[in-house]
Structures are given as C-alpha cells and as structure tokens.
C-alpha cells in the first residue's frame, strides 16, 4: 500500500509540476501572447501600463517595445484567422454577455457534464477500490485501467463520424447511471467475485466518461443561441465550473457510501 501511494502521488506531483512550469512560461511565449485570449489580453494591459509609466520616447516617438511588437498581430483583424478577435471588441462583447443567459442556452450540455463526472467520481476511486482494498496491486491497476480508457474515450471525438447528435448526449449521460448498480454487485452485496469483471467494468466506465464528457464540452459552445466568440468563451468557463462541481459532488458521495 505504501509503494502504491508513493507511485501514485509521485506521478501526480510530477504532472502538476510540469503543468505549472508550462503555464509560467506561456506568458513569455510569442504564440501564446498572440493567440491565447487570456494571455493576449493580459499582455495588452501590461503594454498599456508600460506606455503610461515610461511615456513615448523623446528620440523616436514611434518606437515600440518588443511586447508591443509581439502583440501587433493580436490588435488587428487577420482575415486568415477569423476566430481571433480584436481585444477591444472582445472586451465589449464580454461586458454584454450574461453568464445566466448562457447557462440557460447550454443547460442540457452543462447538466450532462455534471452528471457524467458525478457518476465517475462516485465510482472511481472510492467504490472501485473498495471492491478489494486489501489486494496489493488491484487498486493501482484498476485506476490505471480507468486512466487508459478515459484517454481513449477523449480521443474518439477526433473522428468526426463517431460523434453522436447533440440531442442524444444527455441521454447517454443518464444511461451511465446503470454503471452504479453494476459496480455494487461486486461490492455490497458481493455477488460477482474476482478481478476480471471489475477491470472490464472500469474500462467501460473510463471510455464512456472520456467520450461523454468530451462531447458535452464540445457541444456546449455550439448550442443554439450562442452567437459569438465571447458567448462561446463564457460557456466554456461555465462548463469548467460544472466539471468541478461534478467532480466534487461525486467524490463526496463516493466517500459517504464507502465510509457509512
């Protein structure tokens, strides 16, 4: 058990550390400054502060800083990149966007995200590991199976012909509720014994989580009534919040069931 914990938390800590370093370096990356809205807008603000602080150059009033040069492409409309908005236009659209209205327009997808991750985090790791917590390698193997098939499920939508229609996504999310009784029959009461059934069931849990969660997030900004990039960005932010709510809710429910 001690070895499993060391492996799990070492890998998790390494991923978090690499992610943090990458995020820190993005603010100095020219591509991120040009094309990622959050970094681009922050860079524009820094550039404006530099102008206010330093004032125009007395020798060359038209002289620009390196940061302004990088941002030059972000403050003009590029016909070859129609998805890149002018910063001022983007800010105006954000100011006019109501998060509540966007939530109402994308509610089926938002609720699908919540339900998908509540079910998943209810099952994994609490219920799945509780099948045989005393086994030496079962807990870490069952989590590894989930991660592998969850990744596969997230890559399936890259194949456009495998997309399901948007109206079916909430029904698929609801259908995943059937996974819960299927897991309980190998936990309490323990009707099915052995490790093959839990591993197969975990593979099904992982691939449906990756696919359903991904399709919900992809379809949310494409919902009817979402008209511009600002509304798409807001819907994406709401999806991220709903994902966190689903993860938190599922984890709490799983802990309560396995503890009491």
CSV table of C-alpha atoms in Angstrom, one decimal:
chain,number,residue,atom,x,y,z
A,1,UNK,CA,0.0,0.0,0.0
A,2,UNK,CA,2.9,2.4,0.8
A,3,UNK,CA,4.5,1.6,-2.5
A,4,UNK,CA,1.2,2.3,-4.4
A,5,UNK,CA,0.8,5.6,-2.7
A,6,UNK,CA,4.3,6.7,-3.5
A,7,UNK,CA,3.9,5.8,-7.2
A,8,UNK,CA,0.5,7.5,-7.5
A,9,UNK,CA,1.4,10.7,-5.7
A,10,UNK,CA,4.8,10.9,-7.4
A,11,UNK,CA,3.3,10.7,-10.8
A,12,UNK,CA,0.5,13.2,-9.9
A,13,UNK,CA,3.0,15.6,-8.4
A,14,UNK,CA,5.2,15.4,-11.5
A,15,UNK,CA,2.3,16.2,-13.8
A,16,UNK,CA,1.3,19.1,-11.6
A,17,UNK,CA,4.8,20.5,-11.5
A,18,UNK,CA,5.3,20.2,-15.3
A,19,UNK,CA,1.9,21.9,-15.9
A,20,UNK,CA,2.8,24.7,-13.5
A,21,UNK,CA,6.1,25.3,-15.3
A,22,UNK,CA,4.5,25.3,-18.7
A,23,UNK,CA,1.8,27.8,-17.6
A,24,UNK,CA,4.5,30.1,-16.2
A,25,UNK,CA,6.5,30.1,-19.5
A,26,UNK,CA,3.4,30.7,-21.6
A,27,UNK,CA,3.3,34.3,-20.7
A,28,UNK,CA,6.7,34.7,-22.4
A,29,UNK,CA,5.8,32.6,-25.4
A,30,UNK,CA,5.1,34.6,-28.6
A,31,UNK,CA,2.5,32.2,-29.9
A,32,UNK,CA,0.5,32.2,-26.6
A,33,UNK,CA,0.7,36.1,-26.5
A,34,UNK,CA,-0.8,36.3,-30.0
A,35,UNK,CA,-3.4,33.5,-29.9
A,36,UNK,CA,-4.5,32.6,-26.4
A,37,UNK,CA,-7.1,35.2,-25.3
A,38,UNK,CA,-6.2,35.2,-21.6
A,39,UNK,CA,-2.5,35.7,-22.2
A,40,UNK,CA,-3.1,38.2,-25.0
A,41,UNK,CA,-5.4,40.4,-23.0
A,42,UNK,CA,-3.0,40.4,-20.0
A,43,UNK,CA,-0.1,41.3,-22.3
A,44,UNK,CA,-2.1,44.2,-23.8
A,45,UNK,CA,-2.7,45.5,-20.3
A,46,UNK,CA,1.0,45.2,-19.4
A,47,UNK,CA,1.9,47.0,-22.6
A,48,UNK,CA,-0.5,49.9,-21.9
A,49,UNK,CA,0.9,50.2,-18.4
A,50,UNK,CA,4.4,50.4,-19.8
A,51,UNK,CA,3.3,53.2,-22.1
A,52,UNK,CA,1.7,55.1,-19.2
A,53,UNK,CA,4.7,54.6,-17.0
A,54,UNK,CA,7.6,55.3,-19.5
A,55,UNK,CA,5.8,57.7,-21.9
A,56,UNK,CA,6.7,58.0,-25.5
A,57,UNK,CA,10.4,58.0,-26.5
A,58,UNK,CA,11.6,61.6,-27.0
A,59,UNK,CA,14.1,60.4,-29.6
A,60,UNK,CA,11.7,58.3,-31.6
A,61,UNK,CA,8.0,58.8,-30.7
A,62,UNK,CA,7.0,55.9,-33.0
A,63,UNK,CA,9.4,53.4,-31.2
A,64,UNK,CA,7.6,50.3,-29.9
A,65,UNK,CA,8.6,47.8,-27.2
A,66,UNK,CA,9.2,44.1,-28.0
A,67,UNK,CA,6.0,43.3,-26.2
A,68,UNK,CA,4.1,45.7,-28.4
A,69,UNK,CA,5.6,44.2,-31.5
A,70,UNK,CA,4.5,40.7,-30.5
A,71,UNK,CA,1.0,42.0,-29.8
A,72,UNK,CA,0.7,43.9,-33.1
A,73,UNK,CA,-0.9,40.9,-34.8
A,74,UNK,CA,-3.3,40.5,-31.9
A,75,UNK,CA,-4.7,44.0,-32.2
A,76,UNK,CA,-5.6,43.8,-35.9
A,77,UNK,CA,-8.1,41.6,-37.6
A,78,UNK,CA,-6.4,38.8,-39.6
A,79,UNK,CA,-8.6,37.7,-42.5
A,80,UNK,CA,-6.8,34.3,-42.5
A,81,UNK,CA,-7.7,33.8,-38.8
A,82,UNK,CA,-11.4,34.8,-38.4
A,83,UNK,CA,-11.6,33.3,-34.9
A,84,UNK,CA,-9.1,35.8,-33.5
A,85,UNK,CA,-11.0,38.8,-32.2
A,86,UNK,CA,-9.7,42.3,-31.7
A,87,UNK,CA,-9.1,42.8,-28.0
A,88,UNK,CA,-11.3,45.8,-27.6
A,89,UNK,CA,-14.2,44.1,-29.4
A,90,UNK,CA,-13.7,41.0,-27.3
A,91,UNK,CA,-13.8,43.0,-24.1
A,92,UNK,CA,-17.0,44.8,-25.2
A,93,UNK,CA,-18.7,41.5,-26.1
A,94,UNK,CA,-17.7,40.0,-22.7
A,95,UNK,CA,-19.2,43.1,-20.9
A,96,UNK,CA,-22.6,42.5,-22.7
A,97,UNK,CA,-22.6,38.7,-22.0
A,98,UNK,CA,-24.8,37.3,-19.2
A,99,UNK,CA,-23.5,34.1,-17.7
A,100,UNK,CA,-27.0,33.2,-16.5
A,101,UNK,CA,-28.4,33.5,-20.0
A,102,UNK,CA,-25.5,31.5,-21.5
A,103,UNK,CA,-26.2,28.8,-18.8
A,104,UNK,CA,-29.8,28.6,-19.8
A,105,UNK,CA,-28.9,28.3,-23.5
A,106,UNK,CA,-26.4,25.5,-22.8
A,107,UNK,CA,-28.2,23.8,-19.9
A,108,UNK,CA,-28.5,20.3,-21.4
A,109,UNK,CA,-24.8,20.1,-22.0
A,110,UNK,CA,-23.9,21.7,-18.7
A,111,UNK,CA,-26.1,19.2,-16.8
A,112,UNK,CA,-24.6,16.4,-18.8
A,113,UNK,CA,-21.1,17.4,-17.7
A,114,UNK,CA,-22.2,17.5,-14.1
A,115,UNK,CA,-23.9,14.1,-14.2
A,116,UNK,CA,-21.0,12.5,-16.1
A,117,UNK,CA,-18.4,13.4,-13.5
A,118,UNK,CA,-20.7,12.8,-10.5
A,119,UNK,CA,-21.1,9.2,-11.7
A,120,UNK,CA,-17.5,8.8,-12.5
A,121,UNK,CA,-16.1,10.2,-9.3
A,122,UNK,CA,-18.7,8.3,-7.3
A,123,UNK,CA,-17.3,5.1,-8.8
A,124,UNK,CA,-13.7,5.9,-9.1
A,125,UNK,CA,-11.7,5.6,-6.9
A,126,UNK,CA,-13.9,5.1,-3.8
A,127,UNK,CA,-16.3,2.4,-5.0
A,128,UNK,CA,-13.9,0.7,-7.4
A,129,UNK,CA,-11.0,0.4,-4.9
A,130,UNK,CA,-13.4,-0.7,-2.1
A,131,UNK,CA,-14.1,-3.9,-4.1
A,132,UNK,CA,-10.8,-5.3,-2.7
A,133,UNK,CA,-8.8,-2.6,-0.9
A,134,UNK,CA,-6.5,-5.2,0.8
A,135,UNK,CA,-5.2,-6.5,-2.5
A,136,UNK,CA,-1.6,-5.5,-3.1
A,137,UNK,CA,-1.8,-4.2,-6.7
A,138,UNK,CA,-5.6,-4.2,-7.6
A,139,UNK,CA,-6.3,-0.6,-6.5
A,140,UNK,CA,-3.5,0.9,-8.6
A,141,UNK,CA,-4.3,-1.4,-11.6
A,142,UNK,CA,-8.0,-0.5,-11.6
A,143,UNK,CA,-7.1,3.2,-11.6
A,144,UNK,CA,-4.6,2.7,-14.4
A,145,UNK,CA,-7.3,0.9,-16.5
A,146,UNK,CA,-9.6,3.9,-15.9
A,147,UNK,CA,-7.0,6.4,-17.0
A,148,UNK,CA,-6.1,4.5,-20.1
A,149,UNK,CA,-9.7,4.0,-21.3
A,150,UNK,CA,-10.7,7.6,-20.3
A,151,UNK,CA,-7.9,8.9,-22.5
A,152,UNK,CA,-9.1,6.6,-25.4
A,153,UNK,CA,-12.7,8.0,-24.9
A,154,UNK,CA,-11.4,11.6,-25.1
A,155,UNK,CA,-9.6,10.9,-28.4
A,156,UNK,CA,-12.6,9.2,-30.0
A,157,UNK,CA,-14.3,12.5,-30.9
A,158,UNK,CA,-11.3,13.4,-33.1
A,159,UNK,CA,-13.0,11.1,-35.6
A,160,UNK,CA,-15.9,13.2,-36.7
A,161,UNK,CA,-18.1,10.3,-37.9
A,162,UNK,CA,-18.2,8.9,-34.4
A,163,UNK,CA,-19.9,12.0,-33.0
A,164,UNK,CA,-23.4,11.4,-31.7
A,165,UNK,CA,-26.1,14.1,-32.3
A,166,UNK,CA,-26.2,16.8,-29.6
A,167,UNK,CA,-29.7,15.9,-28.5
A,168,UNK,CA,-28.6,12.3,-27.6
A,169,UNK,CA,-25.7,13.4,-25.2
A,170,UNK,CA,-27.9,14.0,-22.1
A,171,UNK,CA,-29.5,10.5,-22.6
A,172,UNK,CA,-26.0,8.9,-22.8
A,173,UNK,CA,-25.1,10.8,-19.6
A,174,UNK,CA,-28.2,9.5,-17.9
A,175,UNK,CA,-27.6,6.0,-19.2
A,176,UNK,CA,-24.3,5.9,-17.3
A,177,UNK,CA,-26.3,5.7,-14.1
A,178,UNK,CA,-26.6,1.9,-14.9
A,179,UNK,CA,-22.9,1.6,-14.1
A,180,UNK,CA,-23.6,2.2,-10.4
A,181,UNK,CA,-25.7,-1.0,-9.7
A,182,UNK,CA,-23.2,-2.9,-11.9
A,183,UNK,CA,-20.4,-1.8,-9.6
A,184,UNK,CA,-22.4,-2.5,-6.4
A,185,UNK,CA,-22.9,-6.2,-7.3
A,186,UNK,CA,-19.1,-6.7,-6.8
A,187,UNK,CA,-19.0,-4.6,-3.7
A,188,UNK,CA,-22.1,-4.9,-1.5
A,189,UNK,CA,-23.6,-7.4,-1.7
A,190,UNK,CA,-20.6,-9.1,-3.4
A,191,UNK,CA,-22.4,-11.2,-6.0
A,192,UNK,CA,-19.5,-11.2,-8.5
A,193,UNK,CA,-16.1,-12.3,-7.3
A,194,UNK,CA,-12.7,-12.0,-8.9
A,195,UNK,CA,-10.9,-9.2,-10.8
A,196,UNK,CA,-11.9,-9.6,-14.4
A,197,UNK,CA,-15.4,-8.2,-14.0
A,198,UNK,CA,-14.2,-5.0,-12.2
A,199,UNK,CA,-11.5,-4.4,-14.7
A,200,UNK,CA,-13.9,-4.8,-17.7
A,201,UNK,CA,-16.4,-2.6,-15.9
A,202,UNK,CA,-13.7,0.0,-15.2
A,203,UNK,CA,-12.7,0.1,-18.9
A,204,UNK,CA,-16.4,0.8,-19.7
A,205,UNK,CA,-16.6,3.5,-17.1
A,206,UNK,CA,-13.4,5.2,-18.3
A,207,UNK,CA,-14.2,5.2,-22.0
A,208,UNK,CA,-17.8,6.4,-21.5
A,209,UNK,CA,-16.6,9.1,-19.1
A,210,UNK,CA,-14.0,10.4,-21.6
A,211,UNK,CA,-16.4,10.3,-24.6
A,212,UNK,CA,-19.5,11.7,-22.9
A,213,UNK,CA,-17.6,14.4,-21.0
A,214,UNK,CA,-15.7,15.4,-24.2
A,215,UNK,CA,-18.9,15.5,-26.3
A,216,UNK,CA,-20.7,17.6,-23.7
A,217,UNK,CA,-17.9,20.1,-23.6
A,218,UNK,CA,-17.6,20.3,-27.4
A,219,UNK,CA,-21.3,20.8,-27.9
A,220,UNK,CA,-21.9,23.4,-25.2
A,221,UNK,CA,-20.3,26.3,-27.1
A,222,UNK,CA,-22.2,25.1,-30.2
A,223,UNK,CA,-25.6,25.2,-28.6
A,224,UNK,CA,-28.4,27.2,-30.2
A,225,UNK,CA,-28.4,30.9,-29.3
A,226,UNK,CA,-24.6,31.0,-28.9
A,227,UNK,CA,-23.8,33.7,-31.5
A,228,UNK,CA,-20.2,35.0,-30.9
A,229,UNK,CA,-16.8,34.1,-29.5
A,230,UNK,CA,-17.5,35.9,-26.2
A,231,UNK,CA,-20.5,33.7,-25.5
A,232,UNK,CA,-18.6,30.6,-26.5
A,233,UNK,CA,-15.8,31.5,-24.1
A,234,UNK,CA,-18.3,32.2,-21.3
A,235,UNK,CA,-20.0,28.8,-22.0
A,236,UNK,CA,-16.6,27.2,-21.8
A,237,UNK,CA,-15.9,28.8,-18.4
A,238,UNK,CA,-19.3,27.6,-17.2
A,239,UNK,CA,-18.5,24.1,-18.4
A,240,UNK,CA,-15.3,24.1,-16.5
A,241,UNK,CA,-17.1,25.2,-13.3
A,242,UNK,CA,-19.7,22.4,-13.8
A,243,UNK,CA,-17.0,19.9,-14.3
A,244,UNK,CA,-15.5,20.9,-10.9
A,245,UNK,CA,-19.0,20.7,-9.3
A,246,UNK,CA,-19.4,17.2,-10.7
A,247,UNK,CA,-16.0,16.0,-9.5
A,248,UNK,CA,-16.6,17.4,-6.0
A,249,UNK,CA,-20.2,16.0,-5.8
A,250,UNK,CA,-19.2,12.6,-7.0
A,251,UNK,CA,-16.2,12.4,-4.6
A,252,UNK,CA,-18.3,13.3,-1.6
A,253,UNK,CA,-21.0,10.8,-2.5
A,254,UNK,CA,-18.4,8.0,-3.0
A,255,UNK,CA,-16.7,8.8,0.3
A,256,UNK,CA,-20.1,8.7,2.1
A,257,UNK,CA,-21.2,5.4,0.6
A,258,UNK,CA,-17.9,3.6,1.3
A,259,UNK,CA,-17.5,5.1,4.7
A,260,UNK,CA,-21.0,4.6,6.1
